């Protein structure tokens, strides 16, 4: 092969320059042939894999070991837990709402519904309280149920631990949920033996009913006692006003100031009517007779007497004389004020009597009942732990961690 190389000016190259150009061309051809050789690329990839020992380590550490541990723990080691569910609700007694509604137009019915809602909340809180744990522990060997040797180490309870630790452990085994619309309380108990789960559920149901009946009975008795105190205060106030009114009547010398005032007004009107008639008659006689006539003098005397009578009656209804203690106007004012106070006291007394009657009705009868919706039944198979779910979570998490680690290495490389 002949290569006719020339320089940029078009002149032939000398032997030294020709040798340099030939060597450079040979190197470029060798480089291109090396890049296009598949065998060479395969050898380089194998060499690279032999040098990459971090990826297998990451795979073992992030995928193999976690999956094996998750399979061993969730698949074989963790103990089976049996779940028992019980649903109950606090309901008003049949006819209680209607009876209270007819008494006062629905006010007592609203109070009854509010009391039932409060008792529902109290029952849900009581189930997870320390008092419930202590009550259940008096009925069942609670510590023994949760500390058997067959239970896995993670779920086992140490029987020598304090009551506070037992209450915390109890809340991990008992779940309470209240439906807002229906008020149904749902209690789920998970234990390591199906019979233990049912026994605990029944004990919770019995103790909750006993506690709610105790609280409602105490509340009813307290309400009845409070209504009795209010009734006594209302009776005392009404009696006090009646005694004051009687004393005022005795001091004023009248039995009823209002009736006395009405009688005086009527008498004054009658006397004024008589005076008007006499004045008209006097005017007619004065046209025909002289002023010194006997009949005219008699009429004038009668008119003067009637004027004195009217003035006396009017003076009894005014306070022109401060020393007069039996002035009808002052007595009437005091009687009117006492009458208003007495009527208010009588109205309040009637309301207190009605409230006391409602409290007595509530105290005498059980207005709410502990209704069981779903009875506890013996579970046939364990529901916890969810082994397949947790094993799948471990596998997915391991694969994700391994993929992220590979991407991070590639990014850093």
Coordinates of C-alpha atoms in Angstrom, one line a residue:
X1 CA 0.0 0.0 0.0
X2 CA 1.4 3.4 -1.1
X3 CA 0.5 6.5 0.9
X4 CA 1.1 9.7 -0.9
X5 CA 1.2 12.2 1.9
X6 CA 1.8 15.9 1.3
X7 CA 2.1 18.9 3.6
X8 CA -0.4 21.7 3.6
X9 CA 1.6 23.6 1.0
X10 CA 1.3 20.7 -1.4
X11 CA 4.9 19.7 -1.3
X12 CA 6.0 16.0 -0.8
X13 CA 6.9 15.0 2.8
X14 CA 10.3 14.1 3.8
X15 CA 10.9 10.5 5.2
X16 CA 10.8 11.6 8.9
X17 CA 7.4 13.2 8.6
X18 CA 6.1 10.3 6.6
X19 CA 7.2 7.9 9.3
X20 CA 5.5 9.9 12.0
X21 CA 2.2 10.1 10.2
X22 CA 2.2 6.3 9.5
X23 CA 2.8 5.5 13.2
X24 CA 0.0 7.8 14.3
X25 CA -2.4 6.2 11.8
X26 CA -1.5 2.7 13.0
X27 CA -2.1 3.6 16.6
X28 CA -5.6 5.0 15.7
X29 CA -6.5 1.8 13.8
X30 CA -5.4 -0.4 16.7
X31 CA -7.5 1.7 19.1
X32 CA -10.6 1.4 17.0
X33 CA -10.2 -2.3 16.5
X34 CA -9.9 -2.8 20.3
X35 CA -13.1 -0.9 21.0
X36 CA -15.0 -2.9 18.4
X37 CA -13.9 -6.3 19.7
X38 CA -16.8 -8.0 21.6
X39 CA -14.5 -10.5 23.2
X40 CA -12.4 -7.7 24.7
X41 CA -15.5 -6.0 26.2
X42 CA -16.6 -9.3 27.7
X43 CA -13.2 -9.9 29.3
X44 CA -13.3 -6.4 30.7
X45 CA -16.8 -6.9 32.1
X46 CA -15.8 -10.1 33.8
X47 CA -12.7 -8.5 35.2
X48 CA -14.9 -5.7 36.6
X49 CA -17.3 -8.1 38.2
X50 CA -14.4 -10.0 39.8
X51 CA -13.2 -6.7 41.3
X52 CA -16.9 -5.6 42.5
X53 CA -17.3 -7.4 45.8
X54 CA -19.4 -4.7 47.5
X55 CA -22.7 -5.5 45.6
X56 CA -22.9 -9.1 46.9
X57 CA -22.2 -7.9 50.4
X58 CA -25.0 -5.3 50.1
X59 CA -27.4 -7.9 48.7
X60 CA -26.7 -10.2 51.6
X61 CA -26.9 -7.5 54.2
X62 CA -29.9 -5.6 52.8
X63 CA -32.0 -8.4 51.3
X64 CA -31.0 -11.9 52.4
X65 CA -30.5 -11.3 56.1
X66 CA -33.6 -9.1 56.7
X67 CA -35.8 -11.5 54.7
X68 CA -34.5 -14.5 56.7
X69 CA -34.9 -12.7 60.0
X70 CA -38.4 -11.5 59.0
X71 CA -39.4 -15.0 57.9
X72 CA -38.1 -16.5 61.1
X73 CA -39.7 -13.9 63.4
X74 CA -43.0 -13.3 61.7
X75 CA -43.4 -16.8 60.2
X76 CA -42.3 -19.0 63.1
X77 CA -41.4 -17.2 66.3
X78 CA -44.2 -14.8 67.2
X79 CA -47.0 -16.4 69.1
X80 CA -50.5 -16.7 67.7
X81 CA -53.1 -14.2 69.1
X82 CA -56.8 -14.9 69.2
X83 CA -59.1 -12.0 68.8
X84 CA -62.6 -11.8 70.4
X85 CA -65.0 -8.9 69.7
X86 CA -67.9 -7.8 71.8
X87 CA -70.3 -4.9 71.0
X88 CA -72.6 -3.2 73.5
X89 CA -74.5 0.0 73.9
X90 CA -76.2 2.0 76.7
X91 CA -79.9 2.4 75.7
X92 CA -82.8 4.3 77.3
X93 CA -85.4 2.1 78.9
X94 CA -88.6 1.5 77.0
X95 CA -91.0 4.3 77.6
X96 CA -88.5 6.4 79.7
X97 CA -88.0 8.9 76.9
X98 CA -91.7 9.3 76.2
X99 CA -92.5 9.7 79.8
X100 CA -90.0 12.4 80.4
X101 CA -91.0 14.1 77.1
X102 CA -94.6 14.3 78.2
X103 CA -93.6 15.8 81.5
X104 CA -92.0 19.0 80.3
X105 CA -92.1 19.0 76.5
X106 CA -88.8 17.3 75.8
X107 CA -86.4 19.0 78.2
X108 CA -86.0 15.9 80.4
X109 CA -85.7 13.8 77.3
X110 CA -82.8 15.9 76.1
X111 CA -81.2 15.6 79.6
X112 CA -81.6 11.8 79.3
X113 CA -79.9 11.6 75.9
X114 CA -77.1 13.7 77.2
X115 CA -76.7 11.5 80.3
X116 CA -76.6 8.4 78.0
X117 CA -73.9 9.9 75.8
X118 CA -71.9 10.8 78.9
X119 CA -72.3 7.2 80.3
X120 CA -71.2 5.8 76.9
X121 CA -68.0 7.9 77.0
X122 CA -67.4 6.9 80.6
X123 CA -67.8 3.2 79.8
X124 CA -65.2 3.4 77.0
X125 CA -62.7 5.2 79.2
X126 CA -63.3 2.8 82.1
X127 CA -62.5 -0.3 80.1
X128 CA -58.9 0.8 79.6
X129 CA -58.5 2.3 83.1
X130 CA -56.5 0.9 86.1
X131 CA -59.8 0.2 88.0
X132 CA -60.9 -2.1 85.3
X133 CA -57.5 -4.0 85.3
X134 CA -57.7 -4.4 89.1
X135 CA -61.3 -5.6 88.9
X136 CA -60.5 -8.1 86.2
X137 CA -57.4 -9.3 88.1
X138 CA -59.6 -10.1 91.0
X139 CA -61.7 -12.3 88.8
X140 CA -59.1 -13.9 86.5
X141 CA -55.4 -14.8 86.7
X142 CA -54.5 -12.0 84.3
X143 CA -50.8 -12.0 84.9
X144 CA -50.6 -15.7 84.4
X145 CA -52.5 -15.5 81.1
X146 CA -50.0 -13.0 79.7
X147 CA -46.8 -14.6 81.1
X148 CA -46.9 -18.2 80.0
X149 CA -43.7 -19.8 78.7
X150 CA -45.3 -20.6 75.4
X151 CA -45.6 -16.9 74.6
X152 CA -42.8 -15.3 72.6
X153 CA -40.4 -13.0 74.3
X154 CA -41.5 -9.9 72.6
X155 CA -45.2 -10.4 73.7
X156 CA -44.7 -12.0 77.1
X157 CA -45.5 -9.9 80.2
X158 CA -43.3 -10.1 83.3
X159 CA -45.6 -11.1 86.2
X160 CA -43.4 -9.3 88.7
X161 CA -43.8 -5.9 87.2
X162 CA -46.0 -3.2 88.7
X163 CA -49.6 -2.5 88.2
X164 CA -48.8 0.5 86.0
X165 CA -46.9 -1.7 83.6
X166 CA -49.8 -4.1 83.6
X167 CA -52.2 -1.3 82.7
X168 CA -49.9 -0.3 79.8
X169 CA -49.7 -3.9 78.7
X170 CA -53.5 -4.2 79.0
X171 CA -54.0 -1.3 76.6
X172 CA -51.9 -3.1 74.0
X173 CA -54.2 -6.1 74.3
X174 CA -57.6 -4.4 74.6
X175 CA -58.9 -1.9 72.0
X176 CA -62.1 0.2 72.4
X177 CA -63.9 2.1 69.7
X178 CA -67.1 4.1 70.0
X179 CA -69.3 4.7 66.9
X180 CA -70.4 8.3 66.9
X181 CA -73.8 7.9 65.3
X182 CA -75.1 4.8 67.0
X183 CA -73.2 5.0 70.3
X184 CA -72.2 1.3 70.1
X185 CA -69.0 0.5 72.0
X186 CA -66.8 -2.1 70.2
X187 CA -64.2 -3.9 72.4
X188 CA -61.6 -6.3 70.8
X189 CA -59.5 -8.5 73.0
X190 CA -56.4 -10.3 71.7
X191 CA -55.0 -13.0 73.9
X192 CA -52.7 -16.0 73.4
X193 CA -55.4 -18.6 74.1
X194 CA -58.9 -18.5 72.6
X195 CA -60.5 -19.4 76.0
X196 CA -58.6 -16.6 77.7
X197 CA -59.8 -14.2 75.1
X198 CA -63.4 -15.1 75.6
X199 CA -63.0 -15.1 79.4
X200 CA -61.5 -11.6 79.4
X201 CA -64.2 -10.3 77.1
X202 CA -67.0 -11.6 79.3
X203 CA -65.3 -10.2 82.4
X204 CA -65.0 -6.7 80.7
X205 CA -68.7 -6.9 79.8
X206 CA -69.8 -7.8 83.3
X207 CA -67.6 -5.3 85.1
X208 CA -68.6 -2.5 82.7
X209 CA -72.3 -3.1 83.3
X210 CA -71.7 -3.2 87.1
X211 CA -69.8 0.0 87.1
X212 CA -72.3 1.9 84.9
X213 CA -75.2 0.8 87.0
X214 CA -73.3 1.9 90.1
X215 CA -72.5 5.3 88.6
X216 CA -76.1 5.9 87.3
X217 CA -77.6 4.8 90.6
X218 CA -75.4 7.2 92.5
X219 CA -76.2 10.0 90.0
X220 CA -79.9 9.4 90.4
X221 CA -79.7 9.4 94.2
X222 CA -77.6 12.6 94.1
X223 CA -80.1 14.3 91.8
X224 CA -83.0 13.2 94.1
X225 CA -81.2 14.6 97.2
X226 CA -80.5 17.9 95.4
X227 CA -84.1 18.2 94.4
X228 CA -85.2 17.5 98.0
X229 CA -82.9 20.3 99.2
X230 CA -84.3 22.7 96.5
X231 CA -87.8 21.8 97.5
X232 CA -87.1 22.6 101.2
X233 CA -85.6 25.9 100.2
X234 CA -88.6 26.8 98.1
X235 CA -91.0 25.8 100.9
X236 CA -89.0 27.9 103.4
X237 CA -89.1 30.9 101.1
X238 CA -92.8 30.6 100.5
X239 CA -93.5 30.2 104.2
X240 CA -91.4 33.2 105.1
X241 CA -93.3 35.4 102.7
X242 CA -96.6 34.2 104.0
X243 CA -95.5 35.0 107.6
X244 CA -94.4 38.5 106.5
X245 CA -97.7 39.1 104.8
X246 CA -99.7 38.0 107.8
X247 CA -97.6 40.3 110.1
X248 CA -98.2 43.2 107.8
X249 CA -101.9 42.6 107.8
X250 CA -101.9 42.5 111.6
X251 CA -99.9 45.7 111.8
X252 CA -102.0 47.5 109.2
X253 CA -105.3 46.4 110.7
X254 CA -106.7 45.2 107.3
X255 CA -107.1 41.7 105.9
X256 CA -106.6 42.6 102.3
X257 CA -105.1 46.0 101.3
X258 CA -106.3 45.6 97.7
X259 CA -109.9 44.9 98.6
X260 CA -109.8 47.6 101.3
X261 CA -108.5 50.1 98.7
X262 CA -111.2 49.1 96.2
X263 CA -113.9 49.5 98.8
X264 CA -112.6 53.0 99.7
X265 CA -112.6 54.0 96.1
X266 CA -116.1 52.7 95.6
X267 CA -117.3 54.5 98.7
X268 CA -115.7 57.8 97.6
X269 CA -117.4 57.5 94.2
X270 CA -120.8 56.9 95.9
X271 CA -120.4 59.9 98.2
X272 CA -119.3 62.1 95.3
X273 CA -122.4 61.1 93.4
X274 CA -124.6 62.0 96.3
X275 CA -122.9 65.4 96.6
X276 CA -123.4 66.1 92.9
X277 CA -127.1 65.3 93.2
X278 CA -127.4 67.6 96.3
X279 CA -125.5 70.3 94.5
X280 CA -127.8 70.2 91.5
X281 CA -130.9 70.3 93.8
X282 CA -129.4 73.3 95.7
X283 CA -128.8 75.2 92.5
X284 CA -132.4 74.6 91.4
X285 CA -133.8 75.8 94.8
X286 CA -131.6 78.9 94.9
X287 CA -133.4 80.1 91.8
X288 CA -136.7 80.2 93.6
X289 CA -135.8 80.6 97.2
X290 CA -133.5 82.9 99.2
X291 CA -130.3 81.7 100.7
X292 CA -131.6 81.9 104.3
X293 CA -134.4 79.5 103.5
X294 CA -134.6 76.5 105.7
X295 CA -134.4 73.9 102.8
X296 CA -131.4 75.7 101.3
X297 CA -129.6 75.7 104.7
X298 CA -130.3 72.0 105.1
X299 CA -128.9 71.2 101.7
X300 CA -125.8 73.2 102.3
X301 CA -125.2 71.4 105.6
X302 CA -125.6 68.0 103.9
X303 CA -123.2 69.0 101.2
X304 CA -120.7 70.2 103.8
X305 CA -121.0 66.9 105.6
X306 CA -120.4 64.9 102.4
X307 CA -117.3 67.0 101.6
X308 CA -116.0 66.2 105.1
X309 CA -116.7 62.5 104.5
X310 CA -114.9 62.6 101.1
X311 CA -111.9 64.4 102.6
X312 CA -111.6 61.8 105.4
X313 CA -111.7 58.9 102.9
X314 CA -109.1 60.5 100.7
X315 CA -106.8 61.2 103.7
X316 CA -106.8 57.5 104.6
X317 CA -105.4 56.7 101.1
X318 CA -102.6 59.3 101.2
X319 CA -99.5 60.0 103.3
X320 CA -100.1 63.5 104.3
X321 CA -99.6 62.7 108.0
X322 CA -96.2 60.9 108.7
X323 CA -97.3 59.8 112.1
X324 CA -100.3 57.9 110.8
X325 CA -99.3 54.2 110.7
X326 CA -102.5 52.9 109.1
X327 CA -102.4 54.9 105.9
X328 CA -104.0 52.8 103.2
X329 CA -101.6 53.8 100.4
X330 CA -98.4 52.6 102.2
X331 CA -100.1 49.4 103.2
X332 CA -101.2 48.9 99.6
X333 CA -97.7 49.4 98.3
X334 CA -96.2 46.9 100.7
X335 CA -98.9 44.4 100.1
X336 CA -98.4 44.6 96.3
X337 CA -94.7 44.0 96.6
X338 CA -95.3 41.0 98.9
X339 CA -97.9 39.7 96.6
X340 CA -95.4 39.8 93.7
X341 CA -92.8 38.0 95.7
X342 CA -95.3 35.4 96.9
X343 CA -96.5 34.7 93.4
X344 CA -92.9 34.3 92.2
X345 CA -92.2 32.0 95.1
X346 CA -95.3 29.9 94.3
X347 CA -94.2 29.6 90.7
X348 CA -90.7 28.5 91.7
X349 CA -92.2 26.1 94.2
X350 CA -94.3 24.5 91.5
X351 CA -91.3 24.2 89.2
X352 CA -89.3 22.6 92.1
X353 CA -92.1 20.2 92.8
X354 CA -92.1 19.1 89.1
X355 CA -88.3 18.7 89.0
X356 CA -88.4 16.7 92.2
X357 CA -91.1 14.5 90.8
X358 CA -88.9 13.9 87.7
X359 CA -85.9 13.1 89.9
X360 CA -88.0 10.7 91.9
X361 CA -89.2 9.0 88.8
X362 CA -85.7 8.6 87.5
X363 CA -84.4 7.3 90.8
X364 CA -87.3 4.8 91.2
X365 CA -86.8 3.2 87.8
X366 CA -83.8 2.2 85.7
X367 CA -84.0 4.6 82.7
X368 CA -81.1 3.1 80.8
X369 CA -80.0 -0.5 80.1
X370 CA -76.7 -2.1 79.2
X371 CA -77.6 -3.7 75.9
X372 CA -75.2 -6.3 74.4
X373 CA -75.2 -6.2 70.6
X374 CA -72.6 -8.8 69.8
X375 CA -71.9 -11.6 72.4
X376 CA -68.3 -12.8 72.8
X377 CA -67.7 -16.0 70.9
X378 CA -64.8 -18.5 70.9
X379 CA -62.4 -17.8 68.1
X380 CA -61.5 -20.8 65.9
X381 CA -58.2 -19.5 64.4
X382 CA -55.6 -16.9 65.2
X383 CA -56.0 -13.5 63.5
X384 CA -52.7 -11.9 64.8
X385 CA -50.0 -11.4 63.9
X386 CA -50.6 -11.0 60.2
X387 CA -47.6 -13.1 59.1
X388 CA -47.9 -12.8 55.3
X389 CA -48.4 -9.1 55.5
X390 CA -45.4 -8.4 57.6
X391 CA -43.2 -10.8 55.7
X392 CA -44.2 -9.0 52.5
X393 CA -43.4 -5.7 54.1
X394 CA -39.9 -6.9 55.1
X395 CA -39.2 -8.3 51.6
X396 CA -40.4 -5.1 49.9
X397 CA -38.4 -2.9 52.3
X398 CA -35.3 -5.0 51.8
X399 CA -35.6 -4.8 48.0
X400 CA -36.2 -1.1 48.1
X401 CA -33.1 -0.6 50.4
X402 CA -30.9 -2.6 48.1
X403 CA -32.1 -0.8 45.0
X404 CA -31.4 2.6 46.6
X405 CA -27.9 1.5 47.6
X406 CA -27.1 0.4 44.1
X407 CA -28.3 3.7 42.7
X408 CA -26.3 5.6 45.2
X409 CA -23.1 3.6 44.3
X410 CA -23.7 4.3 40.6
X411 CA -24.2 8.0 41.3
X412 CA -21.1 8.2 43.3
X413 CA -19.0 6.2 40.7

